[in-house]
Every structure is written in structure tokens, then in C-alpha cells.
PDB file of C-alpha atoms and ligand atoms in Angstrom:
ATOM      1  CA  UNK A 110       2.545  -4.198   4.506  1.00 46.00           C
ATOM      2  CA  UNK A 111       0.041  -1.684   5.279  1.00 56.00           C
ATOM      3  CA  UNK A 112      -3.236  -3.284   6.988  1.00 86.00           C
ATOM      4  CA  UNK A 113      -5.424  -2.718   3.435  1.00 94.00           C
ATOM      5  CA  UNK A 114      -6.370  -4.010   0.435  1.00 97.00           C
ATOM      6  CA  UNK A 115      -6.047  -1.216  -2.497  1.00 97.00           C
ATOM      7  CA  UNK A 116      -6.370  -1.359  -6.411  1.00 97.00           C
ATOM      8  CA  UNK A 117      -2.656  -3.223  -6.482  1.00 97.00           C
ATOM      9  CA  UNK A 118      -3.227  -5.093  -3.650  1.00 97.00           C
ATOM     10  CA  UNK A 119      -6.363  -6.384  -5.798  1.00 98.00           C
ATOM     11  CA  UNK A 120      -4.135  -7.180  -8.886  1.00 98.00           C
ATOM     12  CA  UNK A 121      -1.577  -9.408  -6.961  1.00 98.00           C
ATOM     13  CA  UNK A 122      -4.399 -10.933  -5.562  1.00 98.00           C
ATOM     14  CA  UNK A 123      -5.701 -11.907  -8.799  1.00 98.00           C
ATOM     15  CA  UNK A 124      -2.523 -12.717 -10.358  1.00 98.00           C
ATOM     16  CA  UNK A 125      -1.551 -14.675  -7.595  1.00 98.00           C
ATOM     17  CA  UNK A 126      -4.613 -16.762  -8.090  1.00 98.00           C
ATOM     18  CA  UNK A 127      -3.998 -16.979 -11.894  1.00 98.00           C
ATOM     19  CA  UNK A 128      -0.480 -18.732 -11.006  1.00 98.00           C
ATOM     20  CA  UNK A 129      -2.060 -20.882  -8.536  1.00 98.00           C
ATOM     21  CA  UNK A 130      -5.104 -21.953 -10.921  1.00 98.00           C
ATOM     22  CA  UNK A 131      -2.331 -22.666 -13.884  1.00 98.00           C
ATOM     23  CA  UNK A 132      -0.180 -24.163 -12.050  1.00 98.00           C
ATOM     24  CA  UNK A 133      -3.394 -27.113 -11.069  1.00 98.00           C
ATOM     25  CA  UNK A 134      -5.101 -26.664 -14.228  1.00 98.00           C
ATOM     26  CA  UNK A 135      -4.669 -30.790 -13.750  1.00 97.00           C
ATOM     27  CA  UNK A 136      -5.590 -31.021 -10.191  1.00 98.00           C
ATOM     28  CA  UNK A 137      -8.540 -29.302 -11.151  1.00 98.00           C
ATOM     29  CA  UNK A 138      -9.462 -31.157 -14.113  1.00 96.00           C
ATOM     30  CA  UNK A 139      -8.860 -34.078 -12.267  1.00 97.00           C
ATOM     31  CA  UNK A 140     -11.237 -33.533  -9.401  1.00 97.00           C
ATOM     32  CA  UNK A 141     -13.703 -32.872 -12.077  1.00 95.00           C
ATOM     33  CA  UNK A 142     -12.874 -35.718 -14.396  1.00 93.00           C
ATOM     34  CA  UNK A 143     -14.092 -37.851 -11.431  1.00 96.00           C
ATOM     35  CA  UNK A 144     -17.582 -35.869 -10.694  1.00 94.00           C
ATOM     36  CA  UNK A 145     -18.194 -34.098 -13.787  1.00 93.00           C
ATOM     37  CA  UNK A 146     -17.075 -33.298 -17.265  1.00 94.00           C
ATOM     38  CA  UNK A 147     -13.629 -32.611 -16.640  1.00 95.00           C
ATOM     39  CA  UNK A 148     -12.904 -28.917 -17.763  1.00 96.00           C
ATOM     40  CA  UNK A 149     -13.161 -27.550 -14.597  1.00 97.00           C
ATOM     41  CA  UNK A 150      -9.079 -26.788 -14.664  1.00 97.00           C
ATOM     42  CA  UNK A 151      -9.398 -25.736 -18.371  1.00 97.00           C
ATOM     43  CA  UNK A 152     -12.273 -23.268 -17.439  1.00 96.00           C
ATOM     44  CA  UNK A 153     -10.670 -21.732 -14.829  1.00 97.00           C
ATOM     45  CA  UNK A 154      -7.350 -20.999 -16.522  1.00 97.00           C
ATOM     46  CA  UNK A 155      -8.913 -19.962 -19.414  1.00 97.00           C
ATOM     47  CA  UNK A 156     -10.988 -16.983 -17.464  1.00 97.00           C
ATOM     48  CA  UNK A 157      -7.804 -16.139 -14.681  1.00 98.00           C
ATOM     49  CA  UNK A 158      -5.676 -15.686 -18.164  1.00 98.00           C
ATOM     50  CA  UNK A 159      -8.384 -13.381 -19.873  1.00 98.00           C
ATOM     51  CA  UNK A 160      -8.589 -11.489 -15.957  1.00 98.00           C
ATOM     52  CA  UNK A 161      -4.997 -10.835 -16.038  1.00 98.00           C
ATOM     53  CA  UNK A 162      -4.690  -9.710 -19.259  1.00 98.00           C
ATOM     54  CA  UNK A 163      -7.015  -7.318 -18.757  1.00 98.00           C
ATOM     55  CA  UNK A 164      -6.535  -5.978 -15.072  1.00 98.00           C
ATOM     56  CA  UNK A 165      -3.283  -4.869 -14.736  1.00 97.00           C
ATOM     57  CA  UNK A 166      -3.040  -2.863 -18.029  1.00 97.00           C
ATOM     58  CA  UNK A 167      -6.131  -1.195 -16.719  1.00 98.00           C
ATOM     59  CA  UNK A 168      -4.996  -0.486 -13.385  1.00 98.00           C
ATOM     60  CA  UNK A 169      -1.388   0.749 -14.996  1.00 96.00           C
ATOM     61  CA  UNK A 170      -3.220   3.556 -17.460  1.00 97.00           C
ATOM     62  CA  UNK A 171      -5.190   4.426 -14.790  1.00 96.00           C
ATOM     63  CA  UNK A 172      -8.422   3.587 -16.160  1.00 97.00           C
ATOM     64  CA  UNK A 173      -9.446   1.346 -13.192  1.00 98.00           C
ATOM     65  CA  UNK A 174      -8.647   3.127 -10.095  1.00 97.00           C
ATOM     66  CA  UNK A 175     -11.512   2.107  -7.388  1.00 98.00           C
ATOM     67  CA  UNK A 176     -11.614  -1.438  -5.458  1.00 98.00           C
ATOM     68  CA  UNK A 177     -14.909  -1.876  -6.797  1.00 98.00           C
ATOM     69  CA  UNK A 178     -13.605  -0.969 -10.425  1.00 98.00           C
ATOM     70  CA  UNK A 179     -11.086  -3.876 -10.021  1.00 98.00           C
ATOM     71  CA  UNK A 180     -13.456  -6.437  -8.622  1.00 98.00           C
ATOM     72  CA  UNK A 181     -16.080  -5.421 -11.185  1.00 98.00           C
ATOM     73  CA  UNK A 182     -13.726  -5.801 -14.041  1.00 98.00           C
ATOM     74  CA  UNK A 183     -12.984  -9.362 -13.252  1.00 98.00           C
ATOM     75  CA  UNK A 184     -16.629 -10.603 -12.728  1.00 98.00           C
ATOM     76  CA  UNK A 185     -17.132  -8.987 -16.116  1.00 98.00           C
ATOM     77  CA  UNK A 186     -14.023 -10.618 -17.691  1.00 98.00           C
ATOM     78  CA  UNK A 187     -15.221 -14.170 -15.535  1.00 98.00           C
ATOM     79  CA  UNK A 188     -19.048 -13.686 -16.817  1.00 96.00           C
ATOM     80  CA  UNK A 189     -17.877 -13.437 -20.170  1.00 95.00           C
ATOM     81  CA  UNK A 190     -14.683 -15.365 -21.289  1.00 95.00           C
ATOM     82  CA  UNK A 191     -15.278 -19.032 -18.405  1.00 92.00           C
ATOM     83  CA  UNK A 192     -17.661 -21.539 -19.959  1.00 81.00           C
ATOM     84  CA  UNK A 193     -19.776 -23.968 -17.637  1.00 86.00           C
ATOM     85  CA  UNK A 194     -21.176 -23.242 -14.197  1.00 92.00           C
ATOM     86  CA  UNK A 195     -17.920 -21.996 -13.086  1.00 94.00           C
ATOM     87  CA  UNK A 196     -17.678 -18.369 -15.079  1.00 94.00           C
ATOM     88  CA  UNK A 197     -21.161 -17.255 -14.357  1.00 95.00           C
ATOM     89  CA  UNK A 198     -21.074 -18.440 -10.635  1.00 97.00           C
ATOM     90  CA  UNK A 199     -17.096 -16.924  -9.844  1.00 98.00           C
ATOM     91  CA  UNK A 200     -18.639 -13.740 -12.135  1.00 98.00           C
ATOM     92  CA  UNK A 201     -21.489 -13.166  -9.680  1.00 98.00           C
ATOM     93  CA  UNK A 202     -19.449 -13.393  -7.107  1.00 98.00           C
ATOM     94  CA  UNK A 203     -16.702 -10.616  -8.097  1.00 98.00           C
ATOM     95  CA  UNK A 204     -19.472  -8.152  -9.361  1.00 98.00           C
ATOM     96  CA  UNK A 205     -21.576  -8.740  -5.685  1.00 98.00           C
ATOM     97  CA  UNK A 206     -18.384  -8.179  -3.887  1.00 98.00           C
ATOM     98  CA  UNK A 207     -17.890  -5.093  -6.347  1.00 98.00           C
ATOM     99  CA  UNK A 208     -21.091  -3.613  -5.005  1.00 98.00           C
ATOM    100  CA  UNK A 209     -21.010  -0.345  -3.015  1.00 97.00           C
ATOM    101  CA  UNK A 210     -17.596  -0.048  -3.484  1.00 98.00           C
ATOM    102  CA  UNK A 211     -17.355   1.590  -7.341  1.00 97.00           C
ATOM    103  CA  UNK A 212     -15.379   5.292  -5.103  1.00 97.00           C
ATOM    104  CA  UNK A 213     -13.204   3.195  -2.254  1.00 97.00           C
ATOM    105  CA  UNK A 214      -9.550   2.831  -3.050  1.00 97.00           C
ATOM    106  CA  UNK A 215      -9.187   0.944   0.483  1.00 97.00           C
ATOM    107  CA  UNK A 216     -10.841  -1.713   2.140  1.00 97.00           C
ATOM    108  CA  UNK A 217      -9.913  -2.878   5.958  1.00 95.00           C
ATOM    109  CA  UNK A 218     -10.985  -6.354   7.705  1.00 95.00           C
ATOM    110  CA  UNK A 219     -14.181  -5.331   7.888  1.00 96.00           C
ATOM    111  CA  UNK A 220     -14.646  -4.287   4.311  1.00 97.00           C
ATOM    112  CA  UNK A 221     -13.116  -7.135   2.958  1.00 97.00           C
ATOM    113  CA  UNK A 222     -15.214  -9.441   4.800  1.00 97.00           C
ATOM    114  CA  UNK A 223     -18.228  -7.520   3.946  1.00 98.00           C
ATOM    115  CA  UNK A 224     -17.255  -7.671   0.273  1.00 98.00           C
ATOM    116  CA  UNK A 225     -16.982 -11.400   0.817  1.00 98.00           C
ATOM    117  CA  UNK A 226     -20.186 -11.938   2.254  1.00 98.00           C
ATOM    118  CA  UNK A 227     -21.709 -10.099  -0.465  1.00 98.00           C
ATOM    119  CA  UNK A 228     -20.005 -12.507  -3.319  1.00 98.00           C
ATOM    120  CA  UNK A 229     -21.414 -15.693  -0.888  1.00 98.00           C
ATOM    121  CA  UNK A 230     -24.529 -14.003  -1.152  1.00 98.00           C
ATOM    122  CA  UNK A 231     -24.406 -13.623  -5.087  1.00 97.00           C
ATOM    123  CA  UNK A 232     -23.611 -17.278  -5.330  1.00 97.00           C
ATOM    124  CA  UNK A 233     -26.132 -18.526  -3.225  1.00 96.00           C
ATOM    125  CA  UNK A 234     -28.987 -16.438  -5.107  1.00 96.00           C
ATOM    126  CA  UNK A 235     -27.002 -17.365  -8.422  1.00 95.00           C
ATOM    127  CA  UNK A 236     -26.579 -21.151  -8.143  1.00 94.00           C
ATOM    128  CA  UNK A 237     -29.274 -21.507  -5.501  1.00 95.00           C
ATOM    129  CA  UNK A 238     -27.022 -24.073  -3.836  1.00 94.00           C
ATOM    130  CA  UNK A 239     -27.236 -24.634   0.037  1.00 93.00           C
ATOM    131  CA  UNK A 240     -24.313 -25.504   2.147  1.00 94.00           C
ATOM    132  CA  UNK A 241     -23.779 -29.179   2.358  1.00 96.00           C
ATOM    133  CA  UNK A 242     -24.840 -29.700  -1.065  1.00 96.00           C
ATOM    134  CA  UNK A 243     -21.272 -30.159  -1.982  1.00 97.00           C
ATOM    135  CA  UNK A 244     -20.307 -26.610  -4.399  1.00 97.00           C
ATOM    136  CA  UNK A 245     -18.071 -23.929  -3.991  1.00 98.00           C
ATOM    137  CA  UNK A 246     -20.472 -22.762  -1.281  1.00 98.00           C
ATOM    138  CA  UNK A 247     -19.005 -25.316   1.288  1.00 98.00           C
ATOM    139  CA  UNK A 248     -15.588 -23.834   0.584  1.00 98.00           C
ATOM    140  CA  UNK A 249     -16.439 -20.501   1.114  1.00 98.00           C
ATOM    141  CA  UNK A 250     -18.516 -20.317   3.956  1.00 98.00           C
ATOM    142  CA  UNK A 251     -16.325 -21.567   6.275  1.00 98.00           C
ATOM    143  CA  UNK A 252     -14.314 -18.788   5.106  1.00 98.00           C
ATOM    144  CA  UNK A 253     -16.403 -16.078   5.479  1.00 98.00           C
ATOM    145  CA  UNK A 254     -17.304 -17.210   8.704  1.00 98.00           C
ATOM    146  CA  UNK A 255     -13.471 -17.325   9.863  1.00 98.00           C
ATOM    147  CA  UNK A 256     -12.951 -14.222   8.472  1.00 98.00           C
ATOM    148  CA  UNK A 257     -16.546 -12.204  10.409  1.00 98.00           C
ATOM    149  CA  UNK A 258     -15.139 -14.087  13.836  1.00 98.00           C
ATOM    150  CA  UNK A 259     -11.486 -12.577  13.196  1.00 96.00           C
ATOM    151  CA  UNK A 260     -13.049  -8.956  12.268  1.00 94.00           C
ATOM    152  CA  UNK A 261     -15.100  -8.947  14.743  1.00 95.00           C
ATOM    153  CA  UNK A 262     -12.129  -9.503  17.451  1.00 95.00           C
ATOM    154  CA  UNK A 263     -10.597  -6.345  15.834  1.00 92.00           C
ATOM    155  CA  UNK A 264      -8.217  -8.886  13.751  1.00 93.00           C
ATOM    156  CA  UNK A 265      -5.818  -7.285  10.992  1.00 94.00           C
ATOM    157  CA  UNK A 266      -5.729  -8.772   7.330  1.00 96.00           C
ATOM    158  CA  UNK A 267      -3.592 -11.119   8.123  1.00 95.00           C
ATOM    159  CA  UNK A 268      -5.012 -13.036  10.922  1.00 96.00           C
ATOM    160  CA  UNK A 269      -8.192 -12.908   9.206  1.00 96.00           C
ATOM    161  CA  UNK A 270      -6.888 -14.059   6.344  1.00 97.00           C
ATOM    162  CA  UNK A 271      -4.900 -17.000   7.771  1.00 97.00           C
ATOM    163  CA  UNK A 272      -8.141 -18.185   9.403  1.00 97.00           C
ATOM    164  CA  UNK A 273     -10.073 -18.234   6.408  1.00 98.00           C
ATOM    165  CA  UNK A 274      -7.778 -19.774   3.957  1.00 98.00           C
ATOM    166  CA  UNK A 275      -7.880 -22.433   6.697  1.00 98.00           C
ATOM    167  CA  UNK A 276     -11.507 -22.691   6.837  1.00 98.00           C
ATOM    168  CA  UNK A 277     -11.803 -22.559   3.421  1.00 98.00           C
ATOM    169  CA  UNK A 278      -9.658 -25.784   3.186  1.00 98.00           C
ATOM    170  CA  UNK A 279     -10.962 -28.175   5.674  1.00 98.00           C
ATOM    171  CA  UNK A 280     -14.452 -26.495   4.262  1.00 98.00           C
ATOM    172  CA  UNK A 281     -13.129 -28.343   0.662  1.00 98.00           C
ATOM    173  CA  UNK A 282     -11.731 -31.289   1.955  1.00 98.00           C
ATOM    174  CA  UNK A 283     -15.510 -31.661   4.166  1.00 98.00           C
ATOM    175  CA  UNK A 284     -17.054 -31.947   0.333  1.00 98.00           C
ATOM    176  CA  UNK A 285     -15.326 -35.085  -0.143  1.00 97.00           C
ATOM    177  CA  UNK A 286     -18.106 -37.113   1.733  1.00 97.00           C
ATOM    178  CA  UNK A 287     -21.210 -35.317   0.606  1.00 96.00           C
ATOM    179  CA  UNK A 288     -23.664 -36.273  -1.922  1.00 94.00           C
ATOM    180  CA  UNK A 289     -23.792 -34.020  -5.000  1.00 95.00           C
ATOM    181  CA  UNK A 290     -27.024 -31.967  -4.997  1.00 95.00           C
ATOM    182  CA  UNK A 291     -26.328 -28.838  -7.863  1.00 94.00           C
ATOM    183  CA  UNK A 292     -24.581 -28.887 -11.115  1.00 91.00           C
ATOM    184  CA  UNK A 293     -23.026 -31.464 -13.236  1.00 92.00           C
ATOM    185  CA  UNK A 294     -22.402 -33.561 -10.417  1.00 94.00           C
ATOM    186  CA  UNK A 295     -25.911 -34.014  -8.999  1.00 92.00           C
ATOM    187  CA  UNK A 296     -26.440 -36.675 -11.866  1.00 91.00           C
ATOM    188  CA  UNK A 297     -24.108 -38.783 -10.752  1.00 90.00           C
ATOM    189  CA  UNK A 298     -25.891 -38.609  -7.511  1.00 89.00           C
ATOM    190  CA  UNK A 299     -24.387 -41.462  -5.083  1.00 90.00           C
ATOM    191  CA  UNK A 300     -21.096 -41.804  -6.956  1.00 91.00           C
ATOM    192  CA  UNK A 301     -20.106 -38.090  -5.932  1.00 91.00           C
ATOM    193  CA  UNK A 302     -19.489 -39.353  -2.405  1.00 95.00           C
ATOM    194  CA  UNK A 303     -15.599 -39.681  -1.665  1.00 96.00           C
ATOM    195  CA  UNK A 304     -14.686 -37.111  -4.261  1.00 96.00           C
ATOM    196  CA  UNK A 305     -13.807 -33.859  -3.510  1.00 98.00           C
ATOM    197  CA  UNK A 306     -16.025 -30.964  -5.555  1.00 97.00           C
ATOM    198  CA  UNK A 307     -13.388 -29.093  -7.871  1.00 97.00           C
ATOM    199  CA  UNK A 308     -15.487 -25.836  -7.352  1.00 98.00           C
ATOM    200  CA  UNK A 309     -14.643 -25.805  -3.602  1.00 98.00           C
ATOM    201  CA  UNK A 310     -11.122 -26.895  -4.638  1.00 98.00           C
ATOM    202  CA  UNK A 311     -10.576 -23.275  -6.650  1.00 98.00           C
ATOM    203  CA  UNK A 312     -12.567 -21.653  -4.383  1.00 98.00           C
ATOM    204  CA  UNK A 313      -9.973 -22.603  -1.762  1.00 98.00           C
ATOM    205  CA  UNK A 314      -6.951 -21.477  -4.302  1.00 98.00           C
ATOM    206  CA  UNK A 315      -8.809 -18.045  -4.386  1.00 98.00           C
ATOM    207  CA  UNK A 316      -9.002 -17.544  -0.712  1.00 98.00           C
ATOM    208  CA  UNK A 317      -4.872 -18.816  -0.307  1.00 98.00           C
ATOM    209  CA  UNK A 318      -4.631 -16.314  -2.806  1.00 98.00           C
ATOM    210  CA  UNK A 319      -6.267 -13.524  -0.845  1.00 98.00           C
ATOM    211  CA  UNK A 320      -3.929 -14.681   2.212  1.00 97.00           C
ATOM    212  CA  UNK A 321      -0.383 -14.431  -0.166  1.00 97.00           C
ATOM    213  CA  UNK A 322      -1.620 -10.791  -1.593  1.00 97.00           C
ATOM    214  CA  UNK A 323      -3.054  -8.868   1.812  1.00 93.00           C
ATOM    215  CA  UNK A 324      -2.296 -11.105   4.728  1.00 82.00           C
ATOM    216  CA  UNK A 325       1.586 -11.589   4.554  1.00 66.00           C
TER     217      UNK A 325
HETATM  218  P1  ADP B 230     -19.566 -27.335 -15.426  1.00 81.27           P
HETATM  219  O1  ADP B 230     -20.200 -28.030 -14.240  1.00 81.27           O
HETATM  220  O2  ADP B 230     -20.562 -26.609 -16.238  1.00 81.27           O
HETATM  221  O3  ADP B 230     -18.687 -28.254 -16.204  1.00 81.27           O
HETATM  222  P2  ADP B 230     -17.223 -26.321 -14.042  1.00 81.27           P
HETATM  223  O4  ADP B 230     -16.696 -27.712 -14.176  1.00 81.27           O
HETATM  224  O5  ADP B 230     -16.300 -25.242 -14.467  1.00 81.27           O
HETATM  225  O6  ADP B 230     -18.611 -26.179 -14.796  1.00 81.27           O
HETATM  226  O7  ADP B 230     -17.599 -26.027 -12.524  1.00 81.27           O
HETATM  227  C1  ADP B 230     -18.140 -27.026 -11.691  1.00 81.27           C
HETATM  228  C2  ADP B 230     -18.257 -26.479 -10.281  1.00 81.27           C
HETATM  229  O8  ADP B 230     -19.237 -25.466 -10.218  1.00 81.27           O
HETATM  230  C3  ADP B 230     -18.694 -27.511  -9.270  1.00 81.27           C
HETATM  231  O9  ADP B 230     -17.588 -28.241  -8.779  1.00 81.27           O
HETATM  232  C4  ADP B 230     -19.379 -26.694  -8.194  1.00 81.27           C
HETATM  233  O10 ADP B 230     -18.462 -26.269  -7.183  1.00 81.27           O
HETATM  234  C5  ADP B 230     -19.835 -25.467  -8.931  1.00 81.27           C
HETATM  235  N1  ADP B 230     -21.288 -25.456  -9.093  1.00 81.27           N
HETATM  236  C6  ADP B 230     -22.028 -26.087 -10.031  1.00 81.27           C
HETATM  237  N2  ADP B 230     -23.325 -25.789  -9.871  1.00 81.27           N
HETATM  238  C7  ADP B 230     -23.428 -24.967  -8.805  1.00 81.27           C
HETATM  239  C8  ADP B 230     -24.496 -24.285  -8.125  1.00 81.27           C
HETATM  240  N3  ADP B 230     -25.763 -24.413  -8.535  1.00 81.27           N
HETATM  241  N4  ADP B 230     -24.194 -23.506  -7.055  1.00 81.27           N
HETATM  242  C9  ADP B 230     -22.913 -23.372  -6.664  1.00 81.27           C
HETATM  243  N5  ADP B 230     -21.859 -23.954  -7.247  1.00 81.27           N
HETATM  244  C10 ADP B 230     -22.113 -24.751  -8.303  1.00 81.27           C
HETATM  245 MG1   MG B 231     -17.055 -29.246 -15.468  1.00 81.27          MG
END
């Protein structure tokens, strides 16, 4: 596999992460049935299906052609078709990663962790969440992280990749003992602790995801 992610590379990626997010629609819901309203799952299915749909017909008429295209189509499709915290937060992310990159038809390690760090910086200005207070944030921080350290040693996608779909694991299963401090789940304030936040548990789908599509 050649050592960059390009406008296909973008739609496995995607529908890679659509499989993965159907296929624990009830894991999903679950983890959110215990914290919060339960529709986490159903959310996030609903807005992978509407991505899909609508990515790789673009990309095949040749009417999205850029990296940034791609990513900017599904924060669009996210923003407008995922109910709930989820869509807008996810949304932010895609279109912040999308940023700067509207003419680039590749992106190395370096890019793609750039592009990441933008999206963690959309969601932190979006859902002004900090790390620790139990969100999607603690899932994908680690990540980023994981993946700078691996760039920065000259790593190729896939090396970087495995590293942060690690990180972005043990950075989901780390929720599990904090106290709910954003969202739906801050009401329930002490009775968050020993559940695992469903936002870091797609968030770590999405990064697996990442690893299947550029890092095998
Ligand atoms: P809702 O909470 O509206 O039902 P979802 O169930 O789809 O929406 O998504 C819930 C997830 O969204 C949480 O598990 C958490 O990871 C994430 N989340 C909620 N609020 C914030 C926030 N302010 N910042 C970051 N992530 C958040
Ligand atoms: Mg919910």
C-alpha cells in the first residue's frame, strides 16, 4: 500500500467505519443507555449511512476529488443528518480536519496527524470539554498524541496508525472511572463513574478504522 492517504483511501476509511458503527449500533446504544439517553448507536448509524451514501458516488463522478473535499463532505453530511451532541461534535471535527486541505489529493504521517489535531482542536472549541471530563476528547487525545510521537520518529502510516488506535483504546477504556462533566451525562453526575462514555467508544471505532484503511 503506498505510504498515503488519497480521496479512496478516505472513502474506505469511512466505509470501514460505517461497517464498524453498524455492526455496534447496540454496543453503542448500550454504553449510552447506561449514561445517557440511549441513541448514541442509533445516531451514529444513522449519520455513517447518510456519509456513505453520499461519498463514494461523489468521489466516483468525480465531483469530490481533494482530501479536504472528502473530509468536508462528511462533516457536512455529520452536521446535518446525526441528531444529539454526537453529529455537531463528529461534524466539527471532519470540517477542522478538512481545513487547508480543499487542493491536496495526498496526505503523509505528518499531514494526517496535523489534520487530526485540527479536528481535536474543533472539538475542544466546539464542546468546550477538557480531557478527563470523560467525552470523546479522552479517546482521541491519546491518539493524536501516539500518532505526533510516531511522526515525529519519521514513522509510516502504519506504525502511526497502530499506535494510535491503541491509544485511542486504553484512552476509552480510562473513561470508565471518570466522573461525567459535559453532555447528557454530566446530570447523572456520580452515577457516570464505572461506565464507559459511548462518545470515546466511536471515537475509538473511527481511529481502528483509520488503522484498517491507511495503516495495513
Ligand atoms: P446526546 O448526548 O445528545 O444524546 P449522543 O448520545 O449521540 O448525543 O452522544 C453522546 C456523546 O457525545 C458522549 O458520550 C460524549 O462523548 C459526547 N459529548 C457530549 N457532550 C460533549 C462535549 N461538550 N464535548 C465533547 N464531547 C461531548
Ligand atoms: Mg445520547
Amino acid at each position: 500500500m503506498a505510504d498515503a492517504v488519497d480521496v479512496a483511501g478516505i472513502v474506505a476509511w469511512m466505509n470501514g467505519f460505517q461497517r464498524r458503527v453498524h455492526l455496534e449500533v447496540t454496543y453503542l446504544t448500550d454504553l449510552d443507555s447506561a449514561i445517557g439517553d440511549g441513541d448514541h448507536g442509533v445516531n451514529m448509524d444513522r449519520g455513517m449511512a447518510a456519509v456513505v451514501a453520499a461519498l463514494g458516488p461523489a468521489v466516483a463522478n468525480g465531483s469530490v476529488l481533494t482530501v479536504g473535499a472528502a473530509l468536508h463532505m462528511v462533516g457536512m453530511t455529520l452536521v446535518s443528518t446525526v441528531g444529539g451532541a454526537a453529529g455537531p461534535l463528529y461534524g466539527t471535527m471532519f470540517l477542522r480536519m478538512a481545513d487547508g486541505l480543499a487542493e491536496t489529493v495526498q496526505l503523509d504521517t505528518d499531514g494526517l496527524t496535523d489534520a487530526f489535531a485540527r479536528g481535536l482542536e474543533g472539538l475542544r472549541a466546539r464542546g468546550r470539554a477538557l480531557a478527563g471530563d470523560k467525552t470523546m476528547i479522552d479517546a482521541l487525545t491519546p491518539a493524536v498524541d501516539a500518532m505526533r510521537t510516531a511522526a515525529t520518529e519519521g514513522a509510516t502510516l502504519a506504525p502511526a496508525l497502530a499506535a494510535a488506535a491503541q491509544a485511542a483504546e486504553a484512552g476509552r477504556d480510562a473513561t470508565a472511572p471518570m466522573l461525567a462533566r459535559k453532555g447528557r451525562a454530566s446530570y447523572l453526575g456520580e452515577r457516570t463513574i464505572g461506565h464507559i462514555d459511548p462518545g470515546s467508544g466511536s471515537m475509538a471505532f473511527l481511529v481502528a478504522a483509520a488503522r484498517e484503511a491507511f495503516g495495513a
